[in-house]
Amino acid sequence: MASATNTTASADWPMWEVFVQLELGEPHQHAGNVHAPDARMALLNARDVYSRRGLVKSMWVVPSETITASTPGENGEFFEPGNDKLFRHPQFYKSPKGVGNLE
Amino acid sequence: MDDAAKLKEFDDRIARGEIFEPKDWMPERLRKQLIRMMSQHAHSEVVGMLPEGNWITRAPSLRRKMILLAKVQDEGGHGLYIYSGVESLGVRREDLIDELHAGKAKYSSIFNYPSLLWSDMGAIGWLVDGAAIVNQTTLAKCSFGPYARAMIRICKEENFHKKQGYEILSTMMAGTPAQRAMAQDSINRWWWPSLMMFGPTDKDSPNSIDLMRWGIKRKSNDDLRQRFIDMTVPQAHAIGLTIPDPALKFNKETGHWEIGPINWEEFFNVINGNGPCNKERIAARKHAHDEGKWVREAAVAYAQKHSSLERRAA
Ligand SMILES: [Fe+2]
Ligand SMILES: [Fe+2]
């Protein structure tokens, strides 16, 4: 994680996004972010800020600059391929009467 | 799309009750107001640690001391949640803190009053956190995602703050005459400043119009204040505390408690830097920041040491 290590004042400490898992088996969820000079201390800071009540089962920190996000203004075209394929949903299909629910 | 069309689309989104995120288009005026409002809120959490920090070493029992420490630590955490939210708007936390230390930023006027007695810890928890909860519960439903999410997180933590304060006062009110007098003294000093926490009356609150239009403020200052009064007066009476307002009366028709006039001159005086503790609070923040310099330097040295060890091992 040397690339995210910074050597100057705390103002320039990189930002880390914090993800927490609240129940075993559940996905990790975004909780917020922290500033820290390296990953190890980011995790310690994240623990102090985002799990003061011990409800967290697992925690990730990720350098904020490494996250690539979709662009809100282009959501329409970007997510379009998923919107017009009703046949991906089970409700699209009809079964003959009497066979009941195929699911 | 030109700006007028974008504004129209944004207004429509807000009208539909949609939540917007930092990268979404928003009116420049709103972005500025959000930065101002959220940074003032974050500063309030951080400066808010000081009146209570004053009593940590003098708490009357280990139980009270652990509770107070945990509460003050939560307030520091609340500051961080909200700073984290403001940074999503493209400002740096460090710059906001510099503004606070330079006396250029505002924070809640309540924290410029001194905490003179142990019973003030009760009054602060019950009244100040109680007022903050009323405010923050509506902000948790606001239209700006990062602010709403920070508020949801904060609201979950605030209830113990209020309850521990009320417990301090109810314990004292069941104690000796001197303890009861002390609790009453605290209410006499903290009641009116707590009501002022909701901000000026609606007609004197210039920023409210934009913030209401775009779904950041969902209730007016006066409405929130009234909700707090209606909730708090019976709690005071239940443990034998007197609200220091001779004009206070219950209106059977409206179902609301009506209060006497608020001294807004005092409010504006305190918010503009002339309260009893304004200078002391900023000096204490600067002192804490300067004294923490070696810790920040040590953290950087530690990170450097580990990264060079890892490079050698690779
Ligand atoms: Fe708080
Ligand atoms: Fe609080």
Coordinates of C-alpha atoms and ligand atoms in Angstrom, one line a residue:
Chain A
M1 CA 0.0 0.0 0.0
A2 CA 3.1 2.2 -0.4
S3 CA 1.4 4.3 -3.1
A4 CA -1.2 5.6 -0.7
T5 CA 1.4 6.4 2.0
N6 CA 1.9 10.0 2.4
T7 CA 4.7 11.8 4.1
T8 CA 3.5 15.3 4.7
A9 CA 1.0 17.0 7.1
S10 CA -2.3 15.4 8.0
A11 CA -4.1 17.7 5.5
D12 CA -2.6 15.6 2.8
W13 CA -3.3 12.2 4.4
P14 CA -5.2 10.2 1.8
M15 CA -8.8 9.4 2.3
W16 CA -10.0 5.8 2.8
E17 CA -13.6 4.6 2.3
V18 CA -14.8 2.4 5.1
F19 CA -17.1 -0.7 4.6
V20 CA -18.6 -2.6 7.5
Q21 CA -20.3 -5.9 7.8
L22 CA -23.0 -5.9 10.5
E23 CA -24.0 -9.6 10.4
L24 CA -21.9 -12.5 9.3
G25 CA -22.8 -13.6 5.8
E26 CA -24.2 -10.1 4.9
P27 CA -22.6 -7.9 2.3
H28 CA -20.2 -5.2 3.5
Q29 CA -21.8 -1.7 3.4
H30 CA -20.3 1.7 2.9
A31 CA -20.1 3.5 6.3
G32 CA -18.1 6.7 5.5
N33 CA -14.5 7.6 5.3
V34 CA -11.4 8.4 7.3
H35 CA -8.1 10.1 6.8
A36 CA -4.9 8.2 7.6
P37 CA -1.3 8.0 6.5
D38 CA -1.5 4.3 5.6
A39 CA -3.9 1.3 5.4
R40 CA -3.0 0.0 8.8
M41 CA -3.9 3.2 10.6
A42 CA -6.9 3.8 8.4
L43 CA -8.3 0.6 9.8
L44 CA -7.6 1.7 13.4
N45 CA -9.2 5.1 12.8
A46 CA -12.2 3.4 11.1
R47 CA -12.6 1.1 14.1
D48 CA -12.7 4.1 16.4
V49 CA -15.1 6.1 14.3
Y50 CA -17.4 3.5 12.8
S51 CA -17.6 0.7 15.5
R52 CA -17.7 2.4 18.9
R53 CA -20.6 0.1 19.9
G54 CA -19.1 -3.2 18.8
L55 CA -21.8 -4.0 16.2
V56 CA -19.4 -4.6 13.4
K57 CA -18.3 -8.2 12.3
S58 CA -15.8 -7.2 9.7
M59 CA -14.4 -4.0 8.3
W60 CA -12.6 -3.0 5.0
V61 CA -10.8 0.2 4.2
V62 CA -10.1 1.1 0.5
P63 CA -8.1 4.1 -0.8
S64 CA -10.8 6.5 -2.0
E65 CA -8.9 7.4 -5.1
T66 CA -9.0 3.7 -6.3
I67 CA -12.8 3.7 -6.6
T68 CA -14.2 4.3 -10.1
A69 CA -17.8 5.3 -10.1
S70 CA -20.6 5.6 -12.7
T71 CA -21.5 9.1 -13.7
P72 CA -24.9 10.3 -12.4
G73 CA -25.6 12.4 -15.6
E74 CA -25.0 9.3 -17.8
N75 CA -27.0 6.8 -15.8
G76 CA -29.7 6.6 -18.4
E77 CA -27.6 5.1 -21.3
F78 CA -25.2 3.4 -18.9
F79 CA -27.8 1.2 -17.2
E80 CA -30.1 0.9 -20.2
P81 CA -28.9 -2.6 -21.2
G82 CA -30.5 -4.0 -18.0
N83 CA -33.8 -2.2 -18.4
D84 CA -35.3 -3.7 -21.6
K85 CA -34.9 -7.4 -21.0
L86 CA -38.1 -8.4 -19.2
F87 CA -37.4 -12.0 -20.2
R88 CA -34.7 -12.0 -17.5
H89 CA -37.5 -11.9 -14.9
P90 CA -39.5 -15.0 -14.0
Q91 CA -42.8 -13.0 -14.1
F92 CA -42.3 -12.8 -17.9
Y93 CA -43.2 -16.4 -18.3
K94 CA -46.6 -18.1 -18.2
S95 CA -47.0 -21.8 -17.1
P96 CA -50.1 -23.9 -18.0
K97 CA -52.8 -24.0 -15.3
G98 CA -52.4 -26.9 -12.9
V99 CA -48.6 -27.2 -12.8
G100 CA -48.5 -24.7 -9.9
N101 CA -45.5 -22.6 -9.2
L102 CA -42.4 -23.7 -11.0
E103 CA -40.0 -21.8 -8.7
Chain B
M1 CA -29.1 21.2 -21.0
D2 CA -28.8 24.8 -19.8
D3 CA -28.8 25.7 -16.1
A4 CA -32.5 26.7 -16.1
A5 CA -33.4 23.3 -17.3
K6 CA -31.1 21.6 -14.9
L7 CA -32.6 23.7 -12.0
K8 CA -36.1 22.7 -13.1
E9 CA -35.1 19.0 -13.2
F10 CA -33.5 19.4 -9.7
D11 CA -36.6 21.1 -8.3
D12 CA -38.7 18.2 -9.7
R13 CA -36.4 15.6 -8.1
I14 CA -36.8 17.3 -4.7
A15 CA -40.6 17.5 -5.2
R16 CA -40.7 13.8 -5.8
G17 CA -38.8 13.3 -2.5
E18 CA -35.6 12.0 -4.2
I19 CA -32.3 11.9 -2.4
F20 CA -29.4 13.6 -4.3
E21 CA -25.7 12.7 -4.0
P22 CA -22.6 14.9 -4.1
K23 CA -21.8 14.2 -7.8
D24 CA -25.3 15.0 -9.0
W25 CA -26.0 18.4 -10.4
M26 CA -27.1 20.8 -7.8
P27 CA -27.6 24.6 -7.7
E28 CA -24.4 26.4 -6.8
R29 CA -26.2 28.3 -4.1
L30 CA -27.3 25.1 -2.5
R31 CA -23.8 23.6 -2.6
K32 CA -22.5 26.7 -0.7
Q33 CA -25.3 26.6 1.8
L34 CA -24.7 22.8 2.4
I35 CA -21.0 23.4 3.0
R36 CA -21.8 26.2 5.4
M37 CA -24.5 24.4 7.3
M38 CA -22.8 21.0 7.5
S39 CA -19.4 22.5 8.5
Q40 CA -21.1 24.6 11.2
H41 CA -22.8 21.4 12.4
A42 CA -19.5 19.5 12.5
H43 CA -17.7 22.3 14.3
S44 CA -20.6 22.3 16.9
E45 CA -20.0 18.6 17.6
V46 CA -16.3 19.1 18.1
V47 CA -16.5 22.3 20.2
G48 CA -19.4 20.6 22.0
M49 CA -16.9 18.3 23.6
L50 CA -15.4 21.1 25.6
P51 CA -18.1 22.0 28.2
E52 CA -18.4 18.3 29.1
G53 CA -14.7 17.6 28.8
N54 CA -14.3 20.1 31.6
W55 CA -16.0 17.7 34.1
I56 CA -14.4 14.3 33.1
T57 CA -11.7 14.5 35.8
R58 CA -14.2 15.6 38.4
A59 CA -17.1 13.2 37.7
P60 CA -18.6 12.0 41.1
S61 CA -18.1 8.3 40.4
L62 CA -16.3 5.9 38.1
R63 CA -19.6 5.0 36.5
R64 CA -20.4 8.7 35.7
K65 CA -16.8 9.2 34.5
M66 CA -16.9 6.3 32.0
I67 CA -20.3 7.5 30.7
L68 CA -19.1 11.0 30.3
L69 CA -15.9 9.9 28.5
A70 CA -17.9 7.7 26.1
K71 CA -20.4 10.5 25.4
V72 CA -17.6 13.1 24.7
Q73 CA -15.9 10.5 22.4
D74 CA -19.2 10.1 20.5
E75 CA -19.4 13.8 19.9
G76 CA -15.9 13.8 18.4
G77 CA -17.1 10.9 16.2
H78 CA -20.2 12.9 15.2
G79 CA -17.9 15.7 14.1
L80 CA -16.0 13.2 11.9
Y81 CA -19.1 11.8 10.3
I82 CA -20.3 15.2 9.3
Y83 CA -16.8 16.5 8.1
S84 CA -16.7 13.3 6.0
G85 CA -20.0 14.3 4.5
V86 CA -18.9 17.9 3.8
E87 CA -15.7 16.7 2.1
S88 CA -17.9 14.9 -0.4
L89 CA -18.7 18.4 -1.7
G90 CA -15.1 19.0 -2.6
V91 CA -13.8 20.9 0.4
R92 CA -11.0 19.8 2.6
R93 CA -11.6 19.1 6.3
E94 CA -8.3 20.8 7.2
D95 CA -9.4 24.0 5.6
L96 CA -12.7 24.0 7.5
I97 CA -10.8 23.4 10.7
D98 CA -8.4 26.3 9.9
E99 CA -11.5 28.5 9.4
L100 CA -12.8 27.5 12.8
H101 CA -9.5 28.2 14.5
A102 CA -9.2 31.5 12.8
G103 CA -12.6 32.5 14.3
K104 CA -14.1 32.7 10.8
A105 CA -16.6 29.8 11.2
K106 CA -19.7 29.6 13.3
Y107 CA -20.9 26.8 15.6
S108 CA -23.9 26.3 17.9
S109 CA -24.1 29.3 20.3
I110 CA -24.9 26.9 23.2
F111 CA -21.3 25.8 23.6
N112 CA -20.2 29.3 24.5
Y113 CA -21.8 29.0 27.9
P114 CA -19.7 27.7 30.8
S115 CA -20.3 24.4 32.6
L116 CA -20.1 25.5 36.2
L117 CA -21.6 22.6 38.2
W118 CA -21.7 18.8 37.9
S119 CA -25.4 19.1 37.5
D120 CA -24.7 21.0 34.2
M121 CA -23.7 17.6 32.8
G122 CA -27.2 16.5 33.5
A123 CA -28.7 19.7 31.9
I124 CA -26.5 19.4 28.8
G125 CA -27.3 15.8 28.2
W126 CA -31.0 16.2 28.7
L127 CA -31.6 19.7 27.2
V128 CA -28.8 20.2 24.7
D129 CA -28.6 16.7 23.4
G130 CA -32.4 16.6 23.6
A131 CA -32.7 19.7 21.4
A132 CA -30.1 18.3 19.0
I133 CA -32.1 15.0 18.7
V134 CA -35.2 16.9 17.7
N135 CA -33.2 18.8 15.0
Q136 CA -31.2 15.8 13.8
T137 CA -34.2 13.5 13.6
T138 CA -35.7 15.7 10.9
L139 CA -32.3 16.2 9.2
A140 CA -32.0 12.4 8.9
K141 CA -34.8 12.6 6.4
C142 CA -33.2 15.4 4.4
S143 CA -32.6 15.3 0.6
F144 CA -28.7 15.3 0.6
G145 CA -27.5 11.7 0.9
P146 CA -24.3 12.1 2.9
Y147 CA -25.9 14.5 5.4
A148 CA -28.9 12.2 5.9
R149 CA -26.7 9.1 6.4
A150 CA -24.5 10.9 8.9
M151 CA -27.6 12.0 10.8
I152 CA -29.0 8.5 10.9
R153 CA -25.8 7.2 12.4
I154 CA -25.7 10.1 14.9
C155 CA -29.4 9.7 16.0
K156 CA -28.7 6.1 16.9
E157 CA -26.0 7.3 19.3
E158 CA -27.8 10.3 20.8
N159 CA -30.4 8.6 22.9
F160 CA -28.0 7.5 25.5
H161 CA -26.7 11.0 25.7
K162 CA -30.0 12.4 26.6
K163 CA -30.9 9.6 29.0
Q164 CA -27.7 9.8 30.9
G165 CA -28.3 13.5 31.4
Y166 CA -31.8 13.0 32.6
E167 CA -30.6 10.3 35.0
I168 CA -28.1 12.7 36.5
L169 CA -30.8 15.2 37.2
S170 CA -33.4 12.8 38.4
T171 CA -30.9 11.3 40.8
M172 CA -30.0 14.8 42.2
M173 CA -33.7 15.7 42.4
A174 CA -34.2 12.7 44.7
G175 CA -31.2 13.8 46.8
T176 CA -30.6 16.5 49.5
P177 CA -32.0 20.0 49.3
A178 CA -28.5 21.2 48.2
Q179 CA -28.4 18.7 45.3
R180 CA -31.9 19.7 44.2
A181 CA -30.9 23.4 44.3
M182 CA -27.9 22.6 42.2
A183 CA -30.0 20.8 39.6
Q184 CA -32.4 23.7 39.5
D185 CA -29.6 26.1 39.1
S186 CA -28.4 24.3 36.0
I187 CA -31.9 24.3 34.4
N188 CA -32.2 28.0 35.1
R189 CA -29.0 28.7 33.1
W190 CA -29.4 26.1 30.3
W191 CA -33.1 26.3 29.5
W192 CA -33.2 29.5 27.4
P193 CA -29.9 28.8 25.5
S194 CA -31.3 25.4 24.6
L195 CA -34.4 27.0 23.1
M196 CA -32.1 29.3 21.1
M197 CA -30.3 26.3 19.6
F198 CA -33.1 25.9 17.1
G199 CA -32.0 29.3 15.6
P200 CA -33.8 32.6 15.1
T201 CA -37.5 32.7 14.6
D202 CA -38.5 31.9 11.1
K203 CA -38.9 35.4 9.8
D204 CA -35.3 36.2 10.8
S205 CA -33.7 33.1 9.4
P206 CA -32.4 34.2 6.0
N207 CA -30.9 30.9 4.8
S208 CA -33.9 28.8 5.7
I209 CA -35.8 29.6 2.5
D210 CA -33.3 27.9 0.2
L211 CA -32.7 25.0 2.6
M212 CA -36.5 24.4 2.9
R213 CA -37.0 24.7 -0.8
W214 CA -34.5 22.0 -1.5
G215 CA -35.5 19.6 1.2
I216 CA -32.5 20.1 3.6
K217 CA -34.6 21.7 6.3
R218 CA -38.0 19.9 6.5
K219 CA -39.4 21.8 9.5
S220 CA -39.1 25.4 10.5
N221 CA -37.0 26.5 13.5
D222 CA -40.1 27.5 15.4
D223 CA -41.9 24.2 14.7
L224 CA -38.9 22.2 15.9
R225 CA -38.5 24.5 19.0
Q226 CA -42.2 23.9 19.8
R227 CA -41.8 20.1 19.5
F228 CA -38.9 20.3 21.9
I229 CA -40.8 22.4 24.4
D230 CA -43.8 20.2 24.4
M231 CA -41.7 17.1 25.0
T232 CA -39.4 18.6 27.6
V233 CA -41.7 20.5 30.0
P234 CA -43.5 17.4 31.3
Q235 CA -40.1 15.7 31.8
A236 CA -39.0 18.6 34.0
H237 CA -42.2 18.5 36.0
A238 CA -41.9 14.7 36.5
I239 CA -38.8 15.1 38.6
G240 CA -39.8 18.4 40.3
L241 CA -37.8 20.8 38.2
T242 CA -39.2 24.3 37.5
I243 CA -38.9 25.8 34.0
P244 CA -37.4 29.3 34.5
D245 CA -40.2 31.0 32.6
P246 CA -43.0 32.8 34.5
A247 CA -45.0 33.1 31.3
L248 CA -45.0 29.4 30.6
K249 CA -48.6 28.0 30.3
F250 CA -50.3 25.1 28.7
N251 CA -52.9 25.9 26.0
K252 CA -55.6 23.3 26.2
E253 CA -57.1 24.2 22.9
T254 CA -53.8 23.8 20.9
G255 CA -52.3 21.2 23.1
H256 CA -49.0 23.1 23.2
W257 CA -47.0 24.7 25.9
E258 CA -46.6 28.5 25.3
I259 CA -43.4 30.3 26.4
G260 CA -42.5 33.9 27.2
P261 CA -40.3 35.9 24.8
I262 CA -36.8 34.6 23.9
N263 CA -34.0 37.1 24.4
W264 CA -32.7 37.2 20.8
E265 CA -30.3 40.0 21.5
E266 CA -28.4 37.6 23.7
F267 CA -28.5 34.9 20.9
F268 CA -27.0 37.3 18.3
N269 CA -24.5 38.5 20.7
V270 CA -23.2 35.0 21.5
I271 CA -23.3 33.8 17.9
N272 CA -21.3 36.9 16.9
G273 CA -18.5 36.0 19.2
N274 CA -19.3 37.8 22.5
G275 CA -20.7 35.0 24.6
P276 CA -19.1 34.1 28.0
C277 CA -16.7 31.4 26.5
N278 CA -16.3 32.1 22.8
K279 CA -12.6 33.0 23.0
E280 CA -11.8 30.3 25.5
R281 CA -13.5 27.6 23.2
I282 CA -11.5 28.6 20.2
A283 CA -8.3 28.8 22.2
A284 CA -8.9 25.3 23.6
R285 CA -9.5 23.9 20.1
K286 CA -6.3 25.5 18.8
H287 CA -4.3 24.2 21.8
A288 CA -5.6 20.7 21.3
H289 CA -4.7 20.8 17.6
D290 CA -1.2 22.2 18.2
E291 CA -0.6 19.7 21.1
G292 CA -1.6 16.9 18.7
K293 CA 1.0 17.8 16.2
W294 CA 3.6 15.3 17.4
V295 CA 0.9 12.5 17.2
R296 CA 0.3 13.3 13.6
E297 CA 4.0 13.4 12.9
A298 CA 4.5 10.1 14.7
A299 CA 1.7 8.5 12.6
V300 CA 3.5 9.6 9.4
A301 CA 6.8 8.3 10.6
Y302 CA 5.2 5.0 11.6
A303 CA 3.6 4.6 8.1
Q304 CA 7.0 5.4 6.5
K305 CA 8.8 2.9 8.6
H306 CA 6.3 0.2 7.7
S307 CA 6.3 0.9 4.0
S308 CA 10.1 0.8 3.8
L309 CA 10.2 -2.5 5.8
E310 CA 7.7 -3.9 3.4
R311 CA 9.7 -2.8 0.4
R312 CA 12.8 -4.4 1.8
A313 CA 10.9 -7.7 2.4
A314 CA 9.5 -7.7 -1.1
Ligands
FE1 FE -23.6 14.8 18.8
FE2 FE -24.8 14.0 21.8

